[in-house]
Coordinates of C-alpha atoms in Angstrom, one line a residue:
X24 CA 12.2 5.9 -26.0
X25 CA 10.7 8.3 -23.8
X26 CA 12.5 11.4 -22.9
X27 CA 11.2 13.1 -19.4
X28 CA 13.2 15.5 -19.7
X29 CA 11.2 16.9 -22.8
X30 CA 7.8 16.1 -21.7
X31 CA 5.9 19.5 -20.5
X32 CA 2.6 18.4 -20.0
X33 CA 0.9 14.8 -18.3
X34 CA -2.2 13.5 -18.0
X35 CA -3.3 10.6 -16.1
X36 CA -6.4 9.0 -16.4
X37 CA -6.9 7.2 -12.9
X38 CA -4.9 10.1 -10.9
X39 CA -7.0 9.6 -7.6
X40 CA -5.2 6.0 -7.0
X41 CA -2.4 6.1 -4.9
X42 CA 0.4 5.0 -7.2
X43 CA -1.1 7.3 -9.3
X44 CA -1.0 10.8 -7.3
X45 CA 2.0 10.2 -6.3
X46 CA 3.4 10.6 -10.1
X47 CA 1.3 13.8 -10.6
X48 CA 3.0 15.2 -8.0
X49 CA 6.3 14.2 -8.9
X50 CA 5.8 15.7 -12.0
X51 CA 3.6 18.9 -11.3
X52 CA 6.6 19.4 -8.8
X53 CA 9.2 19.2 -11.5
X54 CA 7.3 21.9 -13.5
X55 CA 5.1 19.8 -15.4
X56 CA 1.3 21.0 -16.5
X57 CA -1.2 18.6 -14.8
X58 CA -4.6 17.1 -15.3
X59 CA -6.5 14.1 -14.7
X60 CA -9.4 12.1 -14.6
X61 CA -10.8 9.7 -11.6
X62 CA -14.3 7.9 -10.9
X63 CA -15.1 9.6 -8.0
X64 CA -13.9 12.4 -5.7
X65 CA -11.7 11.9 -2.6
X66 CA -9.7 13.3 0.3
X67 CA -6.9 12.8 -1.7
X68 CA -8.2 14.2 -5.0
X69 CA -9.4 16.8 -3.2
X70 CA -5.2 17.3 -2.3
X71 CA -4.3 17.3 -5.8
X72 CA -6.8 19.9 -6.8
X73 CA -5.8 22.0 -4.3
X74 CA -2.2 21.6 -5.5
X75 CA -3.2 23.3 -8.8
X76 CA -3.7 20.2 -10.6
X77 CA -6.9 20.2 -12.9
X78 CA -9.4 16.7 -12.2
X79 CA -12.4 16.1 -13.2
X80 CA -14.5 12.9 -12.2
X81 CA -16.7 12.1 -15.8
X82 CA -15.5 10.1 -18.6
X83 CA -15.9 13.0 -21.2
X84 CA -13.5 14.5 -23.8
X85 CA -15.0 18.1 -23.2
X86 CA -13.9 18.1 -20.1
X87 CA -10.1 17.7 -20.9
X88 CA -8.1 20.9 -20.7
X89 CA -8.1 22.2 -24.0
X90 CA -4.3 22.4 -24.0
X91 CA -3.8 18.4 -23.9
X92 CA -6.5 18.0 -26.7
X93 CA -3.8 20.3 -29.1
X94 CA -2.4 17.0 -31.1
X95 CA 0.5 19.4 -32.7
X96 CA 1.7 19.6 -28.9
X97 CA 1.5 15.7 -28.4
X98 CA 4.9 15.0 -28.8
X99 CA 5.7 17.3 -25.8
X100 CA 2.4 15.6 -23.7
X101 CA 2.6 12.2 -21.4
X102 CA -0.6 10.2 -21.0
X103 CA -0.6 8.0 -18.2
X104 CA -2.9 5.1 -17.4
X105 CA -3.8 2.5 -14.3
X106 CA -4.9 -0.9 -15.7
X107 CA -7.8 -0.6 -13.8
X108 CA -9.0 1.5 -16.6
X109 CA -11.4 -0.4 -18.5
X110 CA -10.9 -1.0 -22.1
X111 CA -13.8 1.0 -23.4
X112 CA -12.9 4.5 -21.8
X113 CA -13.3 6.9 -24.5
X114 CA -10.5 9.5 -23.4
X115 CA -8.0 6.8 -23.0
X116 CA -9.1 5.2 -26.2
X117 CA -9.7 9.2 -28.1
X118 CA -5.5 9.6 -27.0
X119 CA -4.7 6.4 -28.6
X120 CA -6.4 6.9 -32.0
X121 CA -4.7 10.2 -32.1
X122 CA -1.0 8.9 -31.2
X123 CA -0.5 10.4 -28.4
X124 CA 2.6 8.9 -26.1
X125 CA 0.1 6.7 -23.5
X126 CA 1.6 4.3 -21.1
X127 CA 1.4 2.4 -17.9
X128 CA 2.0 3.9 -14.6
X129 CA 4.6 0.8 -13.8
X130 CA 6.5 1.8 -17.2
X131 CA 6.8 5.7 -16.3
X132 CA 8.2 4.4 -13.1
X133 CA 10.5 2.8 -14.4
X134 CA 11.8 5.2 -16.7
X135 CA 12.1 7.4 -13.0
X136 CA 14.1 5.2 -11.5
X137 CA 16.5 4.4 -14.2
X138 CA 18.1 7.8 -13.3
X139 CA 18.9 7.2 -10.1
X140 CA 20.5 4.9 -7.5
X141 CA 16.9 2.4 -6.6
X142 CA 15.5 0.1 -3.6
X143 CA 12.3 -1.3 -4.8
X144 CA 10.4 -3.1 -2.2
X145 CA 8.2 -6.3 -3.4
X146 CA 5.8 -8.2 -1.5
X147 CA 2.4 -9.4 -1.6
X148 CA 2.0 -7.4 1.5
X149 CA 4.2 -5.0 4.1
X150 CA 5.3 -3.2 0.5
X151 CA 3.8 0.0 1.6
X152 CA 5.0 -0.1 5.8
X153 CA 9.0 -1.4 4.7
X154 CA 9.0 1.3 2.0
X155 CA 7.7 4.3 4.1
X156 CA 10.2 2.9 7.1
X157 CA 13.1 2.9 4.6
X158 CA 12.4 6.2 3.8
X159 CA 12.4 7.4 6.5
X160 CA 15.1 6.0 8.2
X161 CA 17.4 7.2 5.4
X162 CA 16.0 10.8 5.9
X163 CA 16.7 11.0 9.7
X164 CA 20.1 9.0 8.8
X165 CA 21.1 11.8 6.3
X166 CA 20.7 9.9 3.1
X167 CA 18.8 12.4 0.5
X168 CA 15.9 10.1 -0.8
X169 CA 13.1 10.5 -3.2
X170 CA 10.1 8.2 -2.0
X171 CA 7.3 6.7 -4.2
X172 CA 4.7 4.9 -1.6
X173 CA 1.6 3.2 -1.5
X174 CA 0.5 5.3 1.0
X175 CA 0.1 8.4 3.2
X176 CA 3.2 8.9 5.4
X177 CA 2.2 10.2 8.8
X178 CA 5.7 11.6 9.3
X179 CA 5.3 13.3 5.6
X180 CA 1.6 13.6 5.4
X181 CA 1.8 12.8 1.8
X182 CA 2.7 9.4 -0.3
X183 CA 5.4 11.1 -2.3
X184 CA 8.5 12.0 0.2
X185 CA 10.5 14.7 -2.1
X186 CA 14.6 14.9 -2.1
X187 CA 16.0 18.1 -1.2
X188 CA 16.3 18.9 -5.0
X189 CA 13.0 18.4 -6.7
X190 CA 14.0 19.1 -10.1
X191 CA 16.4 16.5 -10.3
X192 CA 14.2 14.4 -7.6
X193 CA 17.4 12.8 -5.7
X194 CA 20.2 10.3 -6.7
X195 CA 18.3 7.7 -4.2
X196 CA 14.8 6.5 -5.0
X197 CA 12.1 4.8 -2.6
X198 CA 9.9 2.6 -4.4
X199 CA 7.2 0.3 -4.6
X200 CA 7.6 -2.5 -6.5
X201 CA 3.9 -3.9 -7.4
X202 CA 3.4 -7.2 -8.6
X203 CA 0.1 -6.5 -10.1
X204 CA -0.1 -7.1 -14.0
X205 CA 3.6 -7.9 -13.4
X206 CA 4.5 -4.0 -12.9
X207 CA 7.5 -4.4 -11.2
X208 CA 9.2 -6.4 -14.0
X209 CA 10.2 -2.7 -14.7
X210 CA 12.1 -2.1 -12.5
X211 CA 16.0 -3.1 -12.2
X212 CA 16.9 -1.8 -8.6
X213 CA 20.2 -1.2 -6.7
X214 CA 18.5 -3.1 -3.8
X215 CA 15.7 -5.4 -3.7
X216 CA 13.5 -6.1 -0.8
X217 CA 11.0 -8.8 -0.8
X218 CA 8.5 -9.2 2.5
X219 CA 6.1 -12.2 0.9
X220 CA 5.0 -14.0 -1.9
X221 CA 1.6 -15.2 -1.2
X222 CA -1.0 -15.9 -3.6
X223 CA -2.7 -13.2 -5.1
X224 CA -3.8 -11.5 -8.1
X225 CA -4.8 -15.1 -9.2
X226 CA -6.7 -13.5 -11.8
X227 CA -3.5 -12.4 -13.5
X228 CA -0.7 -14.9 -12.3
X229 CA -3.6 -17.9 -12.6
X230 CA -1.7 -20.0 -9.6
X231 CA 1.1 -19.4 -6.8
X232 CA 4.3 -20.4 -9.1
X233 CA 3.5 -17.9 -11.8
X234 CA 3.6 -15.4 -9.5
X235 CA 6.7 -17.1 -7.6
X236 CA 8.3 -17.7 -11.4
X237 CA 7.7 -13.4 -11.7
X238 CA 8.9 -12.6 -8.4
X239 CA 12.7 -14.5 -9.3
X240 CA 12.7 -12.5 -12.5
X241 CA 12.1 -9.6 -10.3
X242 CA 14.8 -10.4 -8.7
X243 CA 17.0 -11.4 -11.3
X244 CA 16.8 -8.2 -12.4
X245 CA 18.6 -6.9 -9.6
X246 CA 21.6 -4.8 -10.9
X247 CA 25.0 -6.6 -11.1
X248 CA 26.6 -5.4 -8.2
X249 CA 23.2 -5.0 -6.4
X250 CA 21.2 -6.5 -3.1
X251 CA 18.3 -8.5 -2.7
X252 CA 17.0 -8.7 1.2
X253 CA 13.9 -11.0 1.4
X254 CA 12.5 -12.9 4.0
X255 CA 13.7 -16.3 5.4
X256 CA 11.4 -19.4 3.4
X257 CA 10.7 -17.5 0.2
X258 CA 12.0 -19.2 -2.5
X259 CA 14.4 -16.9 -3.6
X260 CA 18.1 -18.2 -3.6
X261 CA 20.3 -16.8 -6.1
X262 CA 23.7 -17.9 -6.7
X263 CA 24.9 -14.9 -8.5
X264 CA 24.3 -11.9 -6.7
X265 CA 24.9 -10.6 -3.1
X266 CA 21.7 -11.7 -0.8
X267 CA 20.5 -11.7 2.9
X268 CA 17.5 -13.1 4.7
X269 CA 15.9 -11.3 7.2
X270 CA 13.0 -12.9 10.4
X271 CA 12.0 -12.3 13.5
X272 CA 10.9 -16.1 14.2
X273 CA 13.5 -18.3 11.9
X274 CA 17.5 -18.1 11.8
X275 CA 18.2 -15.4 9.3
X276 CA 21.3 -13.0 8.8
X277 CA 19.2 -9.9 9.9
X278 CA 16.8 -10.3 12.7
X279 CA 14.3 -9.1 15.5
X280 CA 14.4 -10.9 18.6
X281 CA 13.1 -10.4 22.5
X282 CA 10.0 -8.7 21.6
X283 CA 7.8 -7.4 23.9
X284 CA 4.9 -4.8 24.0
X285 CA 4.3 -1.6 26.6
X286 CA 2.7 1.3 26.6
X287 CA 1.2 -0.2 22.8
X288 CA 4.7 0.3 21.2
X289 CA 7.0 -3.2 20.3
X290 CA 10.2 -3.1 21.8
X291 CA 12.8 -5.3 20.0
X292 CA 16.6 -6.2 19.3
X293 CA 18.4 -5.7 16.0
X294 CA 20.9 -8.3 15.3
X295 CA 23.1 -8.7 12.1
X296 CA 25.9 -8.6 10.2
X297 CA 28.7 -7.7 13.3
X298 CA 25.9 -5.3 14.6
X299 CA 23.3 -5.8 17.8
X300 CA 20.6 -2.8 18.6
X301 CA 19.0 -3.6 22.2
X302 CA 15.5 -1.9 23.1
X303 CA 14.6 -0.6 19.6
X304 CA 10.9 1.1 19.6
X305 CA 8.6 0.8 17.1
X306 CA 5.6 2.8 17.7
X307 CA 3.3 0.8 14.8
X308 CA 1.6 -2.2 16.6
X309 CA 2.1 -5.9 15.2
X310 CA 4.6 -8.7 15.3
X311 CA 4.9 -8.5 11.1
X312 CA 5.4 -4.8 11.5
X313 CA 8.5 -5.4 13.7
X314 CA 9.9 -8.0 11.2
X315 CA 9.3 -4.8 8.5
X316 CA 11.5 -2.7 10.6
X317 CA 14.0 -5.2 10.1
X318 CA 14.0 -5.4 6.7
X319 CA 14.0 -1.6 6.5
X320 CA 17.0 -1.5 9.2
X321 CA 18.9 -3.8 6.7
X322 CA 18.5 -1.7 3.8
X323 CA 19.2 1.3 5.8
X324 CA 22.8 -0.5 7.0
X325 CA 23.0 -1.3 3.1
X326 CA 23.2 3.1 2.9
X327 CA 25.5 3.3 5.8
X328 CA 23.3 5.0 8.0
X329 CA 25.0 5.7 11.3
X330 CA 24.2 3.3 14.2
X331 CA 22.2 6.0 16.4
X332 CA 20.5 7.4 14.0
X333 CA 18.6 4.6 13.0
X334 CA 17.7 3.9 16.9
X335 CA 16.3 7.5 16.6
X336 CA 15.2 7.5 13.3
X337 CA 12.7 4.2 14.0
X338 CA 11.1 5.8 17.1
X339 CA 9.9 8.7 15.3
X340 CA 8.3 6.5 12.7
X341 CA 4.6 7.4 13.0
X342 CA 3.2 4.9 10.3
X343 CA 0.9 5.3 7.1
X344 CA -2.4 5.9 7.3
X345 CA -5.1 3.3 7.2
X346 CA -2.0 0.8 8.0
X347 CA -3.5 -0.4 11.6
X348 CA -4.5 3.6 12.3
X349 CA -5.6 4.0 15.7
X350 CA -8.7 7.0 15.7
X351 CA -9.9 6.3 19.2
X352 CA -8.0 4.9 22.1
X353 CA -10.0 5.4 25.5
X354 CA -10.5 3.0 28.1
X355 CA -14.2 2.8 26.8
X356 CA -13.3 1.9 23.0
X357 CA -11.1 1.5 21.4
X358 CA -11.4 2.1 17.1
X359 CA -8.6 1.2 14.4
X360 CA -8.6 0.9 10.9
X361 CA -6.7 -1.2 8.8
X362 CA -6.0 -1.4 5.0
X363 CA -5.7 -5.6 5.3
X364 CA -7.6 -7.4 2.4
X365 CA -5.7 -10.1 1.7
X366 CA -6.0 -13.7 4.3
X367 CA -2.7 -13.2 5.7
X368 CA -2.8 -9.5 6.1
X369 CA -6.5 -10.0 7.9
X370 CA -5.0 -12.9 10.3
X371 CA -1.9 -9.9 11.4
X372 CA -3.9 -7.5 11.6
X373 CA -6.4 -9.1 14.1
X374 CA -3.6 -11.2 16.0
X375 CA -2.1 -7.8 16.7
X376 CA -5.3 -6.6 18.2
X377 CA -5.7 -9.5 20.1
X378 CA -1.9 -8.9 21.3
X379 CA -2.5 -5.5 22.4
X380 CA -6.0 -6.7 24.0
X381 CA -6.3 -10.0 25.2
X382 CA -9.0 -9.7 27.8
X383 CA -11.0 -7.3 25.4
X384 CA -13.9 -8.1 22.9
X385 CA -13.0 -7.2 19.1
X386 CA -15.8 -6.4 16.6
X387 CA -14.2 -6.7 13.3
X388 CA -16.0 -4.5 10.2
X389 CA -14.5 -6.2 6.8
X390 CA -14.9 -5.3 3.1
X391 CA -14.0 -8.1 0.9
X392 CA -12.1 -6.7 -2.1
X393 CA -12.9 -7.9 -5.9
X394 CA -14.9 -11.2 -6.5
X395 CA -12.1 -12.5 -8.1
X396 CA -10.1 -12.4 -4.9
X397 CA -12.8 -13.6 -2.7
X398 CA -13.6 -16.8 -4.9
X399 CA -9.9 -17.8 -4.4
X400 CA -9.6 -17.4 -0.6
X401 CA -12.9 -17.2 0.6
X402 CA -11.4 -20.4 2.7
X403 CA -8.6 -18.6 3.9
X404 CA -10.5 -15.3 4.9
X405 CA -13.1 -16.9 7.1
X406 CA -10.5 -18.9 8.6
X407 CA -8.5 -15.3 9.5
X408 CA -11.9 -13.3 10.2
X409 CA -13.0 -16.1 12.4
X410 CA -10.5 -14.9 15.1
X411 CA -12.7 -12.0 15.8
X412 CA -15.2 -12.3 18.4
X413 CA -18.1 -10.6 16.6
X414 CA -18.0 -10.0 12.5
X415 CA -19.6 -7.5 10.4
X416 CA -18.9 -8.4 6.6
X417 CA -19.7 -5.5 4.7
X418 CA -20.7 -6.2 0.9
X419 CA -17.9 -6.7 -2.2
X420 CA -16.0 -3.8 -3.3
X421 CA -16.0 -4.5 -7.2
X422 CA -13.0 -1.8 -8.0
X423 CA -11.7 -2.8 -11.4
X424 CA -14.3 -6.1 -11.7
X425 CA -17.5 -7.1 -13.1
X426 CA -20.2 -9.2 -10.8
X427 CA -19.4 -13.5 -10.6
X428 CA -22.3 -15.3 -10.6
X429 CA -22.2 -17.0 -7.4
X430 CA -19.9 -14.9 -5.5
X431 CA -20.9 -12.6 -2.8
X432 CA -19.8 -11.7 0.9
X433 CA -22.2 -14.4 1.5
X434 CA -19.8 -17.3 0.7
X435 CA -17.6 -16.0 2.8
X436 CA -19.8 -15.7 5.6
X437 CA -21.1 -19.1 5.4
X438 CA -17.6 -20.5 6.5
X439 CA -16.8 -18.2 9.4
X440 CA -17.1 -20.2 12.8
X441 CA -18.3 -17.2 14.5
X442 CA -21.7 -17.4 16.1
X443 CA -21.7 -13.9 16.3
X444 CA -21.5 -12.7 12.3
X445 CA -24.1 -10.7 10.2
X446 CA -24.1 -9.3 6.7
X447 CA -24.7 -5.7 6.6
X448 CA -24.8 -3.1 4.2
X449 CA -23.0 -0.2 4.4
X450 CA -26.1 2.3 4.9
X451 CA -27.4 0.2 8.0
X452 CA -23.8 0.2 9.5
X453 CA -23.9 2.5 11.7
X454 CA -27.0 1.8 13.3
X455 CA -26.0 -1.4 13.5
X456 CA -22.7 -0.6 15.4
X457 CA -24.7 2.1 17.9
X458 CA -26.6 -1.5 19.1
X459 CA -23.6 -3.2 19.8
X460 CA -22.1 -3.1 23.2
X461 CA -18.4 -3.0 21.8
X462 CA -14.8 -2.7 23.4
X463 CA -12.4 -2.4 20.1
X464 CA -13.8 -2.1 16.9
X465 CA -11.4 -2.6 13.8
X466 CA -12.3 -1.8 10.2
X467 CA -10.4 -3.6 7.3
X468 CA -10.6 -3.5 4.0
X469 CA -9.3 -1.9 0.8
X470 CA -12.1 -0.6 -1.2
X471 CA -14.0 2.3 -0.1
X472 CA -14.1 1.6 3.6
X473 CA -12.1 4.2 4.5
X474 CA -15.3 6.6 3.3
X475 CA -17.0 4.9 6.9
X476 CA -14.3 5.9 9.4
X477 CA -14.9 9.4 9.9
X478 CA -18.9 8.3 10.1
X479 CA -17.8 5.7 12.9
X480 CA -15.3 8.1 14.6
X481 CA -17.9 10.9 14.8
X482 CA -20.6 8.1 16.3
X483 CA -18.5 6.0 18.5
X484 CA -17.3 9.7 20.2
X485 CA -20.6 11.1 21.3
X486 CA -22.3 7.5 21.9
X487 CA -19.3 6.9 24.7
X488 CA -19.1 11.0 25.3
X489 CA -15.9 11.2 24.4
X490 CA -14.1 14.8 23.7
X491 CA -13.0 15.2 20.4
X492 CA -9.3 15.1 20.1

């Protein structure tokens, strides 16, 4: 059994992934000697550096502080992998073959959490947009939290939301609970949430009811005198422990009803258990996004969170970056970017666009992510990308994946009904997008996308002479 408490140094190899930096700076906060490795540099890696953590971007044992390569420490040392390592990295493998403690991001997080009070939020997708919301909402409620997410709070500016008392991070902990390579089966919370079960990850669950069947053991694993909150339809019934359902379009015991956009904020009310909120405000755009407000509302009733401060509280909720991020709002164009990559998340994403601007013309800019993703859905994405007026479909990000033969963006661009779609690649993007006579542009996509924003932001400005905000 690991002991944290003893651990003085940690490594992780992958520390430029979000789940990832948010551990090195839980830990370099609590005193801890830090150092890492990741493929390639980033804003955010360019954070952690600047934190005083040590990261360097080759696979190459020389390059390890020479303080982590002193085997009579390793007792005292944590190594700490993502799975989408491969199996042939050479400092993961030189730590192994020289017993070092190496293990799992998802395992370390669970050993976190086991000290304190724990709401672990599930889902296919909304994880990241519920958690932050949660976290928040306890903050502004008064309820001390530690926060884990799966992105970069607006209102924190960072994806790990410290309690008041770092060294002991907090008695309440925010957390995400993954279902990728069955991570969250680590995790045995206070209070589960769960926001969908969609297919996914078919290249590690195979078919839908595997990952169901892993989802109710997630569940299950709810402590005894816990709470699961999930949404109404999911499959998750269980007789023996306290439950509620949440919606915004089906009969549920929490609820967001009479919604209506102005001013591009939702305005909605809260009802539940003996409670009703009129004229709540969410400033984050999208119907799903104001059913994830009421599944973080829930929880937050769960903590006792006073009645006006959660009014309050959700107003000043600024979002996560890359989560339907607005860059340019003018009445010439209009440019968001979005983190969707999944069918369903695509189909939101775009019917909030068309919500907001219904008499406008949308160019959607999407990068399919993994082959193994695209080959099972490529169905389902054209059918969501093909509520877009124009497409661009931007070529396969790989991540943690080796080439399929016969899968490219191609197959999913063949289905599309658009008449207005083109392959591009990402060098000829922006030339391609200073042709087009465009009202709102949106760019989705979880791979490296997000690299193309500030190249698109800086273009869209001077070809509409906009001043820079």
């Amino acid at each position: 059994m690991i002991q944290l408490e003893s651990i003085k140094s940690v490594y992780l190899i992958g520390i430029g992934g979000i789940g990832m930096s948010a551990l090195a700076r839980f830990f370099n906060a609590n005193g801890k000697k830090i150092a890492g490795y990741d493929k390639t540099p980033t804003p955010l890696t360019d954070e952690l550096i600047s934190e005083n953590i040590d990261i360097h971007f080759e696979d190459n044992l020389n390059l390890i502080p020479e303080n982590f390569k002193k085997t009579s420490d390793k007792n005292n040392i944590l190594i700490i992998y993502t799975p989408a390592i491969p199996s042939d990295f050479s400092e993961l493998n030189w730590f192994r073959q020289n017993n070092y403690t190496v293990v799992k991001r998802s395992e370390v997080l669970g050993l976190i959490t086991k000290q304190s009070f724990t709401i672990a939020v599930a889902g296919t997708h909304g994880k990241t947009t519920t958690s932050s919301i949660i976290a928040h909402l306890l903050k502004q409620g008064g309820v001390d939290c530690t926060a884990f997410l799966g992105g970069i709070a607006k209102n924190y500016n960072t994806n790990l939301v410290l309690g008041k008392n770092e060294k002991n991070s907090s008695s309440v902990l925010v957390v995400e609970a993954d279902e990728f390579d069955r991570s969250f089966l680590t995790l045995y919370p206070d209070i589960a949430v769960v926001t969908s079960m969609d297919a996914d990850h078919l290249d590690i669950y195979h078919d839908k009811k595997n990952l169901e069947d892993s989802y109710k053991e997630f569940v299950s694993q709810v402590k005894k005198e816990g709470t699961t909150i999930y949404k109404t339809g999911l499959d998750l019934k269980n007789e023996n422990q306290k439950q509620y359902t949440y919606s915004i379009n089906a009969p549920a015991d929490f609820r967001g009803e009479n919604i209506t956009v102005k001013n591009n904020k939702y305005i909605f009310d809260f009802t539940g258990k003996d409670v009703r909120f009129n004229g709540l405000t969410l400033g984050l755009p999208g119907r799903h996004n104001v059913e994830n407000a009421v599944a973080a509302i829930a929880v937050a009733l769960q903590m006792n969170v006073a009645h006006e401060k959660l009014s309050s509280g959700l107003s000043s909720y600024e979002g996560v970056k890359r989560r339907f991020e607005f860059h340019i709002r003018s009445p010439k164009i209009t440019f968001i970017d979005d983190y969707a990559h999944h069918p369903e998340e695509l189909r939101a994403a775009i019917l909030s666009v068309k919500e907001l601007y219904p008499d406008k013309k949308i160019i959607g800019i999407f990068q399919p992510h993994l082959y193994s993703r695209t080959k099972d859905f490529a169905d389902d994405f054209a059918k969501s990308l093909s509520l877009l007026d124009e497409l661009i479909l931007l070529d396969i990000y790989p991540a943690r994946e080796k080439p399929m033969a016969g899968v490219d963006s191609k197959l999913i661009l063949d289905k599309v009904t658009l008449s207005k779609k083109i392959l591009c690649s990402k060098n000829n993007l922006l030339e391609e997008l200073v042709s087009r006579d465009a009202e709102v542009i949106i760019t989705l996509g979880a791979g490296d996308i997000d690299q193309l924003v500030d190249p698109i932001n800086e273009m869209l400005v001077k070809k509409y002479k906009l001043s820079k905000s």
